PDB file of C-alpha atoms and ligand atoms in Angstrom:
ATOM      1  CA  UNK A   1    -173.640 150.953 -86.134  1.00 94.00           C
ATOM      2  CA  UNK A   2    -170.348 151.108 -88.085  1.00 97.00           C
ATOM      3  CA  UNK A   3    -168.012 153.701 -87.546  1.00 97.00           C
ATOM      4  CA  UNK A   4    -164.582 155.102 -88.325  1.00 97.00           C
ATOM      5  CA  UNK A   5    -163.526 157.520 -85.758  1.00 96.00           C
ATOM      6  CA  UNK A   6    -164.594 157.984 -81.970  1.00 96.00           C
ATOM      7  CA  UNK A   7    -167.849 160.353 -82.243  1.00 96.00           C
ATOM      8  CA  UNK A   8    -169.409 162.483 -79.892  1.00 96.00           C
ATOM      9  CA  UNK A   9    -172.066 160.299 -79.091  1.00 96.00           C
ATOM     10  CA  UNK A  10    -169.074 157.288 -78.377  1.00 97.00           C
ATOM     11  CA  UNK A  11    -167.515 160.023 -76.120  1.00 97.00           C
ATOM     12  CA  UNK A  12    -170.263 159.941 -74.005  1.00 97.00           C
ATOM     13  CA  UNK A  13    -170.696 156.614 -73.597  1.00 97.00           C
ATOM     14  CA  UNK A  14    -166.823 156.466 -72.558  1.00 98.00           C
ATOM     15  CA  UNK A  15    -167.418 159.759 -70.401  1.00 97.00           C
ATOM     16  CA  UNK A  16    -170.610 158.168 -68.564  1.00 97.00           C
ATOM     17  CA  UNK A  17    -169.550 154.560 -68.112  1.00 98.00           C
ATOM     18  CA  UNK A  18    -168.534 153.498 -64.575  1.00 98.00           C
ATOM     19  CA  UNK A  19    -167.801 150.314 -64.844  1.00 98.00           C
ATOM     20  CA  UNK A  20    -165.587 148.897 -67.957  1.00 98.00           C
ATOM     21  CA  UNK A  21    -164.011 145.925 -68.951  1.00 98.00           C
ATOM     22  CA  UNK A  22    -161.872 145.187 -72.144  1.00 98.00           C
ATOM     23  CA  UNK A  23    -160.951 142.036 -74.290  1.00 98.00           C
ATOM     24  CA  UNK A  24    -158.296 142.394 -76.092  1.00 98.00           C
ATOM     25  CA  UNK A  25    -156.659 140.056 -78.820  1.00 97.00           C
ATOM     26  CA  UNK A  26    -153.520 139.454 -80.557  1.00 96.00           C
ATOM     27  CA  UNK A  27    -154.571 142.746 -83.139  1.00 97.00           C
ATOM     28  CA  UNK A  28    -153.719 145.045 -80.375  1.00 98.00           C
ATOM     29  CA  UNK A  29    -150.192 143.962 -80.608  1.00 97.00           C
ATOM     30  CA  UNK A  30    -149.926 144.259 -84.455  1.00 96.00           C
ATOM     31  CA  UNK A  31    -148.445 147.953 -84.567  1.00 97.00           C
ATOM     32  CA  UNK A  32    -146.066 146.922 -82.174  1.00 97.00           C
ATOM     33  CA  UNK A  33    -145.041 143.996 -84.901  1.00 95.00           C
ATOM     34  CA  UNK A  34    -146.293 141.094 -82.792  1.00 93.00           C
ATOM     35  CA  UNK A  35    -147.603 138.929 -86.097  1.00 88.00           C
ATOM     36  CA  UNK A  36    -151.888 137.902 -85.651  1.00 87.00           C
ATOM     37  CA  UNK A  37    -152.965 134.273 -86.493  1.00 82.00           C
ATOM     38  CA  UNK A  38    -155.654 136.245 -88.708  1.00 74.00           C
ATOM     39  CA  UNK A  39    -156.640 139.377 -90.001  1.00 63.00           C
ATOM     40  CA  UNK A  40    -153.282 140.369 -92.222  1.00 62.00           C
ATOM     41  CA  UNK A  41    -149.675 140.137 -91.064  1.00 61.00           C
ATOM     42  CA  UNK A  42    -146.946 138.057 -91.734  1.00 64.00           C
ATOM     43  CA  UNK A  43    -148.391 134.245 -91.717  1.00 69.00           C
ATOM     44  CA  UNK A  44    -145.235 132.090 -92.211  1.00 75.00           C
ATOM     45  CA  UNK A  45    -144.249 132.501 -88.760  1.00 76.00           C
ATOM     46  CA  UNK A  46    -147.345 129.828 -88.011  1.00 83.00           C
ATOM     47  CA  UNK A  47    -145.342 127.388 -89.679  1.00 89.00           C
ATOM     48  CA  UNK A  48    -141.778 126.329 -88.123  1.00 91.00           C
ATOM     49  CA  UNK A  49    -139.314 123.493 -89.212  1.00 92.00           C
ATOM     50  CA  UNK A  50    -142.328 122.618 -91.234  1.00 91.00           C
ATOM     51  CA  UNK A  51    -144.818 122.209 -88.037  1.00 93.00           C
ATOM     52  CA  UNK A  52    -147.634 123.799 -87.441  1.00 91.00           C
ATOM     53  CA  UNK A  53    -148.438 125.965 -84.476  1.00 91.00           C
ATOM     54  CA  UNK A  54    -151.428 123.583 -83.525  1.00 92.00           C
ATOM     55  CA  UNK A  55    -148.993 121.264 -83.372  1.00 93.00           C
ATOM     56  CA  UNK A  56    -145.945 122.668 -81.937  1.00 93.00           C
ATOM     57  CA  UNK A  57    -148.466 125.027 -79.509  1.00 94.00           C
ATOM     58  CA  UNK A  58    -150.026 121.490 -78.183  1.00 94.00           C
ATOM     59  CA  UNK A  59    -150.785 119.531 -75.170  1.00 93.00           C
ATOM     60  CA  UNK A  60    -149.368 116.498 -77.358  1.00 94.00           C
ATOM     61  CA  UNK A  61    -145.960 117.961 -78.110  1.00 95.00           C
ATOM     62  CA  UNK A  62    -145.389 119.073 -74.322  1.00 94.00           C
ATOM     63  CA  UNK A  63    -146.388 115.187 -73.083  1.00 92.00           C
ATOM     64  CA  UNK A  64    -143.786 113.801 -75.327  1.00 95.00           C
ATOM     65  CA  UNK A  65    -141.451 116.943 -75.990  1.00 96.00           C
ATOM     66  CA  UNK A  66    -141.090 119.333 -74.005  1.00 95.00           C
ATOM     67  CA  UNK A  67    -137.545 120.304 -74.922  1.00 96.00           C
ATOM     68  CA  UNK A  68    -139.060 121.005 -78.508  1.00 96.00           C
ATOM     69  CA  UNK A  69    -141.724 122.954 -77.292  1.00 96.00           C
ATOM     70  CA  UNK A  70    -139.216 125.541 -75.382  1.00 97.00           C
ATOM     71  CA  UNK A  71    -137.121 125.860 -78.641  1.00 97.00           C
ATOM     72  CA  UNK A  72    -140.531 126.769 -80.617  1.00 95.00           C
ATOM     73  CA  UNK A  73    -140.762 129.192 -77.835  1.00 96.00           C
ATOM     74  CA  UNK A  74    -137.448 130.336 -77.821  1.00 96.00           C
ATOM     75  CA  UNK A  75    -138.282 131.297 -81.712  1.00 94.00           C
ATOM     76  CA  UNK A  76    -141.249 133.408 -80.427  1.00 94.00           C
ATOM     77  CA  UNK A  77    -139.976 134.823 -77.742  1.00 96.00           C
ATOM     78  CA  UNK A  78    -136.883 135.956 -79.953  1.00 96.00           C
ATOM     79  CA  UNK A  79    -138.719 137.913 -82.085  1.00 93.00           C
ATOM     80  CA  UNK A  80    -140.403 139.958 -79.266  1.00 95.00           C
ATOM     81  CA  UNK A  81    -137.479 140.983 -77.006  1.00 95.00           C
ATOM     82  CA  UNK A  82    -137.016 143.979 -78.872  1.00 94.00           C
ATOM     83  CA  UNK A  83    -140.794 145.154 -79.468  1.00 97.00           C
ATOM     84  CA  UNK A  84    -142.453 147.505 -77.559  1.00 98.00           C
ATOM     85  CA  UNK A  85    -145.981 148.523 -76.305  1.00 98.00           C
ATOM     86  CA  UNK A  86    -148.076 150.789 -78.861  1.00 98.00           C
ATOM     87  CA  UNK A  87    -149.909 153.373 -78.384  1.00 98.00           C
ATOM     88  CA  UNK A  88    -153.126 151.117 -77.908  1.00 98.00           C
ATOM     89  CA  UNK A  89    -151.792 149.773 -75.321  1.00 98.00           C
ATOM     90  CA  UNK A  90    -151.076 152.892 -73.546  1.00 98.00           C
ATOM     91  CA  UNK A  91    -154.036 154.159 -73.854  1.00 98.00           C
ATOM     92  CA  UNK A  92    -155.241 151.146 -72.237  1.00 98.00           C
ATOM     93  CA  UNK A  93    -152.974 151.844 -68.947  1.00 98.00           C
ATOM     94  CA  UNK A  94    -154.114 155.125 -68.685  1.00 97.00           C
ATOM     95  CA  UNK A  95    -157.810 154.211 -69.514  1.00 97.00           C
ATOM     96  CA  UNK A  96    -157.785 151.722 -66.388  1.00 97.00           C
ATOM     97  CA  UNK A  97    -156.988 154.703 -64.028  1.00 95.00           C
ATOM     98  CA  UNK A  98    -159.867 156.521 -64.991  1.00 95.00           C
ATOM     99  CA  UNK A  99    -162.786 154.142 -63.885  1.00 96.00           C
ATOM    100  CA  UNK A 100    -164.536 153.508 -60.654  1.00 94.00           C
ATOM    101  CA  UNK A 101    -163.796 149.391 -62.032  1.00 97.00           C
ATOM    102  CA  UNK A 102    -161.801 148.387 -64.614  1.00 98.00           C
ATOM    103  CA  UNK A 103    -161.010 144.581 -66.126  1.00 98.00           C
ATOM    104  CA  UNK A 104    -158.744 144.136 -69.102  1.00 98.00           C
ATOM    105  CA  UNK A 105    -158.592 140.750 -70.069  1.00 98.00           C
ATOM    106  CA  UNK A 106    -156.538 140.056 -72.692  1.00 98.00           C
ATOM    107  CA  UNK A 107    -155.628 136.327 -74.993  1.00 97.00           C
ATOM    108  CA  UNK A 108    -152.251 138.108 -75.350  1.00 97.00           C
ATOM    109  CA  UNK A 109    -149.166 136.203 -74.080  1.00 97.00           C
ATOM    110  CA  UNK A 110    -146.687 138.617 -75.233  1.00 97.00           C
ATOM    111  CA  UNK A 111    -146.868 140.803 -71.762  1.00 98.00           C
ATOM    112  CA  UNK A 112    -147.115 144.073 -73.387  1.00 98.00           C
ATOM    113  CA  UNK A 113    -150.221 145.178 -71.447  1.00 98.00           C
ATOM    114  CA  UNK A 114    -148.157 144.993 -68.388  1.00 98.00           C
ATOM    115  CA  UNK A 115    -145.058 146.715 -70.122  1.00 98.00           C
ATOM    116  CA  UNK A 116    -147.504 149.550 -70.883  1.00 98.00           C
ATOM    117  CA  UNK A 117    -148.185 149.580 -66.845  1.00 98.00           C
ATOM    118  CA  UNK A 118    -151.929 147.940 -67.225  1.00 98.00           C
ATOM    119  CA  UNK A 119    -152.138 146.529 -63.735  1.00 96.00           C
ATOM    120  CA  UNK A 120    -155.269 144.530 -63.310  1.00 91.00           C
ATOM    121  CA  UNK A 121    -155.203 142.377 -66.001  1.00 96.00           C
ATOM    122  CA  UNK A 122    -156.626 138.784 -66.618  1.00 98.00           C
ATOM    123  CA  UNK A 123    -154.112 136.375 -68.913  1.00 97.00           C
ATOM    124  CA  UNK A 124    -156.588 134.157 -70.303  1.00 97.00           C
ATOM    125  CA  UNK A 125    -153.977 132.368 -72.077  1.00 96.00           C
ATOM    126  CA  UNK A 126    -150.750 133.051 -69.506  1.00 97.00           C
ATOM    127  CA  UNK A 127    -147.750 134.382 -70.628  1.00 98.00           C
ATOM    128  CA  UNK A 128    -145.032 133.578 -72.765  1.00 97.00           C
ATOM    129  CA  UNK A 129    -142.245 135.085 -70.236  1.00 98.00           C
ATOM    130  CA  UNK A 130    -143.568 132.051 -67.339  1.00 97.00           C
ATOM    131  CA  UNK A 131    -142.804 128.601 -67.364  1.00 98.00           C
ATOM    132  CA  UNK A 132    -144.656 126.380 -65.089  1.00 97.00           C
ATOM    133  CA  UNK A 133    -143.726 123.606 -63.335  1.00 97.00           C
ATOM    134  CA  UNK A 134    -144.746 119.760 -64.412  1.00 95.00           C
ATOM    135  CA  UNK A 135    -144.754 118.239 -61.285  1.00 96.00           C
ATOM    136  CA  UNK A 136    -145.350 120.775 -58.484  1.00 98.00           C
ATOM    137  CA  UNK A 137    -147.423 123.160 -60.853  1.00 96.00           C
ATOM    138  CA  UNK A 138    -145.618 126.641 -59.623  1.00 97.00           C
ATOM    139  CA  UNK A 139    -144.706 129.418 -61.819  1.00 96.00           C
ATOM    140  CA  UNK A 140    -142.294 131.482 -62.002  1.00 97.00           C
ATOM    141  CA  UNK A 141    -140.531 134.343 -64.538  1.00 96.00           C
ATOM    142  CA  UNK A 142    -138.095 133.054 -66.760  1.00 96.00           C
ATOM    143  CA  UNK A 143    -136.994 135.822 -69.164  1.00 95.00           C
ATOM    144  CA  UNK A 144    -133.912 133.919 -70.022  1.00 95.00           C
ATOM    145  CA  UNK A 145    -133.576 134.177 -74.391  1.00 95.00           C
ATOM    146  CA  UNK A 146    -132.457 131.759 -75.258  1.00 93.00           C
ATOM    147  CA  UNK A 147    -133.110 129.902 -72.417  1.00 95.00           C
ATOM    148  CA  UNK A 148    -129.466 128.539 -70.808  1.00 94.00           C
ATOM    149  CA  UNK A 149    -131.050 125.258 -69.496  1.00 95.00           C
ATOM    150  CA  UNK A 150    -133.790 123.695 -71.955  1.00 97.00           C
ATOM    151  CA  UNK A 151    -136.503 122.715 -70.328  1.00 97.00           C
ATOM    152  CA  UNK A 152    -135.897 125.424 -67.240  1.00 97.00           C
ATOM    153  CA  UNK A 153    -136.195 124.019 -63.768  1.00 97.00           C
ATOM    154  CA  UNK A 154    -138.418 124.455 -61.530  1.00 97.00           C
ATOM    155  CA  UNK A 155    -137.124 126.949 -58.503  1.00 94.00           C
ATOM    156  CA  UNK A 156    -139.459 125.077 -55.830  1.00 96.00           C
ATOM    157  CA  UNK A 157    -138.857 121.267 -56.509  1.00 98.00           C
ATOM    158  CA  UNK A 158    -135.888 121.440 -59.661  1.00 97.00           C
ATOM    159  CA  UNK A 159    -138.608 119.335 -61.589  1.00 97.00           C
ATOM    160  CA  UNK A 160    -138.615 120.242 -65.472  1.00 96.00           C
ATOM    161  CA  UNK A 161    -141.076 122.743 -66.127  1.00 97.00           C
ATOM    162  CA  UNK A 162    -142.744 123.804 -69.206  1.00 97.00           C
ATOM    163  CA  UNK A 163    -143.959 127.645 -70.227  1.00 98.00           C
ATOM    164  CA  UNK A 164    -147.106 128.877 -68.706  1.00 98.00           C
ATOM    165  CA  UNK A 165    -149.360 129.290 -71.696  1.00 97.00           C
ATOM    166  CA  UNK A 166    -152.688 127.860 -72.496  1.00 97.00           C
ATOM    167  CA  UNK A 167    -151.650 125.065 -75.502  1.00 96.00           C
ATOM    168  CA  UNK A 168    -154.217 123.824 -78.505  1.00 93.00           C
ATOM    169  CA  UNK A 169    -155.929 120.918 -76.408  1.00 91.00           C
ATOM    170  CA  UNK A 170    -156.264 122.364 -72.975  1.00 95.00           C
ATOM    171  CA  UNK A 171    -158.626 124.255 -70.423  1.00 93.00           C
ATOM    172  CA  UNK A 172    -158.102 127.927 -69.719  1.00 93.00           C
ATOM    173  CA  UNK A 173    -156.158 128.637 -65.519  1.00 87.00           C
ATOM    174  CA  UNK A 174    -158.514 127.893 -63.461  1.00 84.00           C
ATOM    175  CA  UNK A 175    -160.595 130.561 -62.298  1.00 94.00           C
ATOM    176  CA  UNK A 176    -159.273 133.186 -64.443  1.00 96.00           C
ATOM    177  CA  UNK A 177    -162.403 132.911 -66.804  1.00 97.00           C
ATOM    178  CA  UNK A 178    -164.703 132.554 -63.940  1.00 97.00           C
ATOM    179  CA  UNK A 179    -163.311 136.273 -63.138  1.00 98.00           C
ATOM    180  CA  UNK A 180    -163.219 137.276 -66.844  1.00 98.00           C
ATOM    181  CA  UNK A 181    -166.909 136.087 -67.348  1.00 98.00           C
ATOM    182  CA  UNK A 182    -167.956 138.043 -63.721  1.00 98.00           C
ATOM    183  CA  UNK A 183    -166.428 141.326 -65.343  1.00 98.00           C
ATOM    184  CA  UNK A 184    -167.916 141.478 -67.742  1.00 98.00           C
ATOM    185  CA  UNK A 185    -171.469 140.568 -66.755  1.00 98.00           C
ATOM    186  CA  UNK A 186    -170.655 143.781 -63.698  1.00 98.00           C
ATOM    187  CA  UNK A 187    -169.148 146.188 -67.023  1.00 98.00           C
ATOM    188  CA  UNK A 188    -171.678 148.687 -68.403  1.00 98.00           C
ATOM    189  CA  UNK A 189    -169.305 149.072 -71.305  1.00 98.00           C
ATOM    190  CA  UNK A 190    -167.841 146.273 -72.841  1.00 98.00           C
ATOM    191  CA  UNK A 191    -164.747 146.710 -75.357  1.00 98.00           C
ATOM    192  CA  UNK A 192    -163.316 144.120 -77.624  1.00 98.00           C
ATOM    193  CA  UNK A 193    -160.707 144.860 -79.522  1.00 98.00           C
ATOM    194  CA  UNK A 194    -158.205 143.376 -81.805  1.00 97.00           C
ATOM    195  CA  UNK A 195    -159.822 139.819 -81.641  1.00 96.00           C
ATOM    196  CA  UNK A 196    -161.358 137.990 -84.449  1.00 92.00           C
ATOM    197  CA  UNK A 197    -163.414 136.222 -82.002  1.00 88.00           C
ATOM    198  CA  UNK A 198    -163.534 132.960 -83.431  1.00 89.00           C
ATOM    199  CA  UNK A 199    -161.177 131.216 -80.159  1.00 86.00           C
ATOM    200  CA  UNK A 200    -163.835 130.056 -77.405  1.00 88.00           C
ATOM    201  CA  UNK A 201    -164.588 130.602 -74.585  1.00 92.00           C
ATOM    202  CA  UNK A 202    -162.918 134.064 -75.003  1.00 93.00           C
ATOM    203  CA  UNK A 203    -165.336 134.976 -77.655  1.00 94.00           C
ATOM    204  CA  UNK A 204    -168.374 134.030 -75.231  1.00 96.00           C
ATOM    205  CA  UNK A 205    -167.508 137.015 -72.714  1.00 97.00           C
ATOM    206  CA  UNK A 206    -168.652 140.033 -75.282  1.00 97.00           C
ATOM    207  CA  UNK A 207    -171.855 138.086 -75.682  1.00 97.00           C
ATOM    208  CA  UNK A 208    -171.849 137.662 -71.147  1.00 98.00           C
ATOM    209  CA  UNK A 209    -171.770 141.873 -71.360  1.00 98.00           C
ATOM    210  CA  UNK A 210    -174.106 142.043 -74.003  1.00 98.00           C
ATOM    211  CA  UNK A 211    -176.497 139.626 -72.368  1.00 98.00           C
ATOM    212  CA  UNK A 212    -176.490 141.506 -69.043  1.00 98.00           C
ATOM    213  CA  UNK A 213    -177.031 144.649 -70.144  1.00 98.00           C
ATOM    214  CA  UNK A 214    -173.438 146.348 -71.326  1.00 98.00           C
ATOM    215  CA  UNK A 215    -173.019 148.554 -74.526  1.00 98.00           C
ATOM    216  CA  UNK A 216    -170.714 146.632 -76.547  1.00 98.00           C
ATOM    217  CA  UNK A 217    -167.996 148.559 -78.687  1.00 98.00           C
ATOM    218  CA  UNK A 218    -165.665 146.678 -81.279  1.00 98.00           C
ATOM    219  CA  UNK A 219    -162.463 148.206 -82.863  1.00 98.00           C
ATOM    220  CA  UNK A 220    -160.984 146.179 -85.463  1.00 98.00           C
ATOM    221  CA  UNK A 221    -159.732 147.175 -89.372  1.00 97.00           C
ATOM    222  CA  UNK A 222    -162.456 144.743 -90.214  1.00 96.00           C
ATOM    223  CA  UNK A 223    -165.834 143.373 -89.221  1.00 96.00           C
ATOM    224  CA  UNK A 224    -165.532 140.375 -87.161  1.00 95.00           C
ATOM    225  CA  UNK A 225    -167.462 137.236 -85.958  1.00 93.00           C
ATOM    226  CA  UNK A 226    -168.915 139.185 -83.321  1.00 94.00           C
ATOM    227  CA  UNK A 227    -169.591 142.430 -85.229  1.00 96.00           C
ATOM    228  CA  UNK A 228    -173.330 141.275 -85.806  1.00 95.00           C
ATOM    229  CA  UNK A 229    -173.822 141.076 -82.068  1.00 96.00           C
ATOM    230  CA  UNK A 230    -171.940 144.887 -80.843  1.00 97.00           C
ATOM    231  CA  UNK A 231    -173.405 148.078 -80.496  1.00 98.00           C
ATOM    232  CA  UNK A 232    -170.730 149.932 -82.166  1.00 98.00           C
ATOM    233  CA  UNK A 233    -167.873 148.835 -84.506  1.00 98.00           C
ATOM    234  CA  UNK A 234    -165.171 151.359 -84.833  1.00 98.00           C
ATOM    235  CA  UNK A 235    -163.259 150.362 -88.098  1.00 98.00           C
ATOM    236  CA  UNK A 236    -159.795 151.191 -87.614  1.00 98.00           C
ATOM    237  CA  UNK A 237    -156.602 150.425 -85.852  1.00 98.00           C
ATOM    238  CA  UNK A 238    -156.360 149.891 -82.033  1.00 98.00           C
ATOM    239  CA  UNK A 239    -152.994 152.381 -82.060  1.00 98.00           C
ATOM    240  CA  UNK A 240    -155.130 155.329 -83.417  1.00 98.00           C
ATOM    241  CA  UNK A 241    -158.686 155.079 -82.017  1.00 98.00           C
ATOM    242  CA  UNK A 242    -157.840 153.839 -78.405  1.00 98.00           C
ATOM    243  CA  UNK A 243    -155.744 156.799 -78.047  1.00 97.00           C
ATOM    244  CA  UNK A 244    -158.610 159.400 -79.168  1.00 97.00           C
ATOM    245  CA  UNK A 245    -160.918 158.704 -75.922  1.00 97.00           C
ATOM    246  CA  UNK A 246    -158.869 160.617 -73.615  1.00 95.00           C
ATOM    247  CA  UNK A 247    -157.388 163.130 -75.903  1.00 86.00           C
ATOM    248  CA  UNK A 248    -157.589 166.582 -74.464  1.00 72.00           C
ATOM    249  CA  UNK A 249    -160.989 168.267 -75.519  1.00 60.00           C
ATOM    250  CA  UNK A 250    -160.854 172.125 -75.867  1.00 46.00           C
TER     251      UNK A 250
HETATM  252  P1  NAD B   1    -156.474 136.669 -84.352  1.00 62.21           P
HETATM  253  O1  NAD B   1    -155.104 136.600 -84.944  1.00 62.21           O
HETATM  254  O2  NAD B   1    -157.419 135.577 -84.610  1.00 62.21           O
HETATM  255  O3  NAD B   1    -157.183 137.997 -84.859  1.00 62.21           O
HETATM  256  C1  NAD B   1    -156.526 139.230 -84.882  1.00 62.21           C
HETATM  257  C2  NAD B   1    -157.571 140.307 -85.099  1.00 62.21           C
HETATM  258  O4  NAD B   1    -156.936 141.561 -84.951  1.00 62.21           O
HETATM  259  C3  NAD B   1    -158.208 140.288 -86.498  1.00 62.21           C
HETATM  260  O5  NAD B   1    -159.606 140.392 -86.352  1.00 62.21           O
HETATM  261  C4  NAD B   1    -157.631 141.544 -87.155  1.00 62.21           C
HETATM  262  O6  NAD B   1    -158.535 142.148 -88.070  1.00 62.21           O
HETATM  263  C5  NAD B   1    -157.383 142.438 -85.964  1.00 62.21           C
HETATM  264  N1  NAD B   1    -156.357 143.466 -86.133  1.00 62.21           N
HETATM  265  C6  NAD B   1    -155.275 143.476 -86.951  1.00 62.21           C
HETATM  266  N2  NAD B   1    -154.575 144.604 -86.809  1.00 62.21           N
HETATM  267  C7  NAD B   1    -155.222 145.354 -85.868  1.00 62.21           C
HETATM  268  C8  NAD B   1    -154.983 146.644 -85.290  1.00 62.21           C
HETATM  269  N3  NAD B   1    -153.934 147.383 -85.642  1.00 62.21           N
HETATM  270  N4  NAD B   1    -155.864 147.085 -84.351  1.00 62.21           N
HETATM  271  C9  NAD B   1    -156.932 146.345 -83.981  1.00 62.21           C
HETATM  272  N5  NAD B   1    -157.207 145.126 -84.512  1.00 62.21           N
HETATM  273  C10 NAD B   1    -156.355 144.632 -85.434  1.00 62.21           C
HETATM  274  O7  NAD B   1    -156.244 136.938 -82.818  1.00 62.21           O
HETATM  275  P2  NAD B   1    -157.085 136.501 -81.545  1.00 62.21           P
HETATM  276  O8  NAD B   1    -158.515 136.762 -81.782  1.00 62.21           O
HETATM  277  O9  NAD B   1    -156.392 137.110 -80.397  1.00 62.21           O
HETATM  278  O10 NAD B   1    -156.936 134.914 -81.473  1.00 62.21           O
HETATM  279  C11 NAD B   1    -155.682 134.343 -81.676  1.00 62.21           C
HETATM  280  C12 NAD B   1    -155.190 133.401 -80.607  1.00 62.21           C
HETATM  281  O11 NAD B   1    -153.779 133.345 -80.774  1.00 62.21           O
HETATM  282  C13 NAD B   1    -155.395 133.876 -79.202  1.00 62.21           C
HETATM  283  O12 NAD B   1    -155.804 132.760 -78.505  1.00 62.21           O
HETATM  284  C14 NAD B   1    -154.018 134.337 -78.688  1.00 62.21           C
HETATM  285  O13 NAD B   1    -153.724 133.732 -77.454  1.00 62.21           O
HETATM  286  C15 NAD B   1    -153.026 133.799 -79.673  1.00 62.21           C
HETATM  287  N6  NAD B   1    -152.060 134.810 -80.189  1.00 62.21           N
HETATM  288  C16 NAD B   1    -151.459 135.690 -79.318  1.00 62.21           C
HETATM  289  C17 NAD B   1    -150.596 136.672 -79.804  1.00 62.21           C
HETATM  290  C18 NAD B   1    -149.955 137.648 -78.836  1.00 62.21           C
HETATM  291  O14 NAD B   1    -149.714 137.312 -77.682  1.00 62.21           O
HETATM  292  N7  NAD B   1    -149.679 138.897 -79.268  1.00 62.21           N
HETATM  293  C19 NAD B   1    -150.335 136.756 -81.173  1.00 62.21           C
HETATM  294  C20 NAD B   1    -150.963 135.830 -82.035  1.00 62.21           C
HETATM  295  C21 NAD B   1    -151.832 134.867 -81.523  1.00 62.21           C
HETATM  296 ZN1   ZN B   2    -141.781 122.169 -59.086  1.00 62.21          ZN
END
């Protein structure tokens, strides 16, 4: 079914489910001005001092470069120290305090779920205000823009560390999608929103919900990889349908 605004009949589903967990993607960010890799935007930030982001994002580059990597980093992280959350992402937050359980997992790095006070969250793809270290592997914030020291060091062993984001070429934290994928086999309503669903295995855990038993509902501007597979598509933007679930109903 392919919809445009949250019905009734959605309502209820929202209104009845007990258990719900959410994937987003890098389309809930877009009203807040974070650019997507697909689906509209501004595309020539994929492309710096004529690199790639597969390469520049890549377990390759970090091996040989590290220093490189940070400044490509630097660049990104630039460019969000002055956005904020959107109203998607609020509605999120307050969506979370509603449920008996409630997962949002989310292939954002950008940390605006957490801005919007979204507390349990899972970072598929960590987080673009971490580094991590290379030797001893422990993390820690480093908010720094531009960073002072390039590459940061490590606050445990003063090793050079690197930032604690999943790179083109390597496995996802481990355990985080263990947890991801037991969320949402447990949700009864499954969300994904904002996600072309074309990066795996992140794309595998609407089809984990669907499989064992959840309603699936997608909101996206446009139909999607996974749109075949849903329940419900709500086309539209994440900023003004999110919101509309827990509007006040006279
Ligand atoms: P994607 O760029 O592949 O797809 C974005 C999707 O969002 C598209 O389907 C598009 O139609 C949709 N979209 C655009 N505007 C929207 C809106 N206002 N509301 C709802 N949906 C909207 O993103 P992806 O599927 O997350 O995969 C990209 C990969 O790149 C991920 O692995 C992610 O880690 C990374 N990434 C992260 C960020 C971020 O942290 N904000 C930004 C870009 C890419
Ligand atoms: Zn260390």
């Amino acid at each position: 079914m392919v919809l445009t605004e949250v019905t009734n009949e959605l309502q209820t589903m929202f209104d009845n489910a007990r258990r719900v967990a959410v994937l987003t993607g890098a389309g809930i960010s877009a009203e807040s001005g974070v650019p997507t890799f697909r689906g509209g935007g501004d595309s020539s930030i994929w492309t710096w001092r004529g690199r790639p982001v597969t390469e520049l994002s890549s377990a390759e580059l970090i091996a040989s470069n590290p220093t490189l990597v940070w400044e490509w980093f630097d660049y990104r992280r630039g460019m969000l120290l002055d956005l904020q959350p959107n109203a998607g992402h609020y509605a999120l937050a307050q969506w979370e305090r509603r449920f008996e359980e409630f997962t949002l997992i989310t292939q954002n790095i950008d940390d605006l779920h957490r801005t919007a006070g979204s507390l349990n969250m899972l970072e598929l793809h960590g987080n673009i205000w971490r580094a991590r270290c290379l030797r001893c592997r422990s993390t820690f914030e480093a908010r720094e823009c531009p960073l002072e020291q390039n590459p940061p060091l490590c606050l445990a062993c003063g090793n050079a560390a690197r930032p604690d984001v999943v790179l083109f070429g390597e496995m996802l934290p481990e355990g985080i999608f263990e947890r991801a994928e037991e969320a949402s086999a447990r949700a009864d309503l499954f969300f994904v929103i904002g996600t072309s669903a074309v990066v795996y295995p992140a794309a595998s855990l609407p089809i984990v919900a669907k499989q064992s038993g959840a309603k699936v509902i997608e909101i996206n501007p446009e139909e999607t990889d996974i749109s075949f597979l849903v329940d419900v598509t709500v086309l539209g933007k994440a900023g003004e349908i999110l919101p509309q679930f827990i509007k006040e109903r006279g």
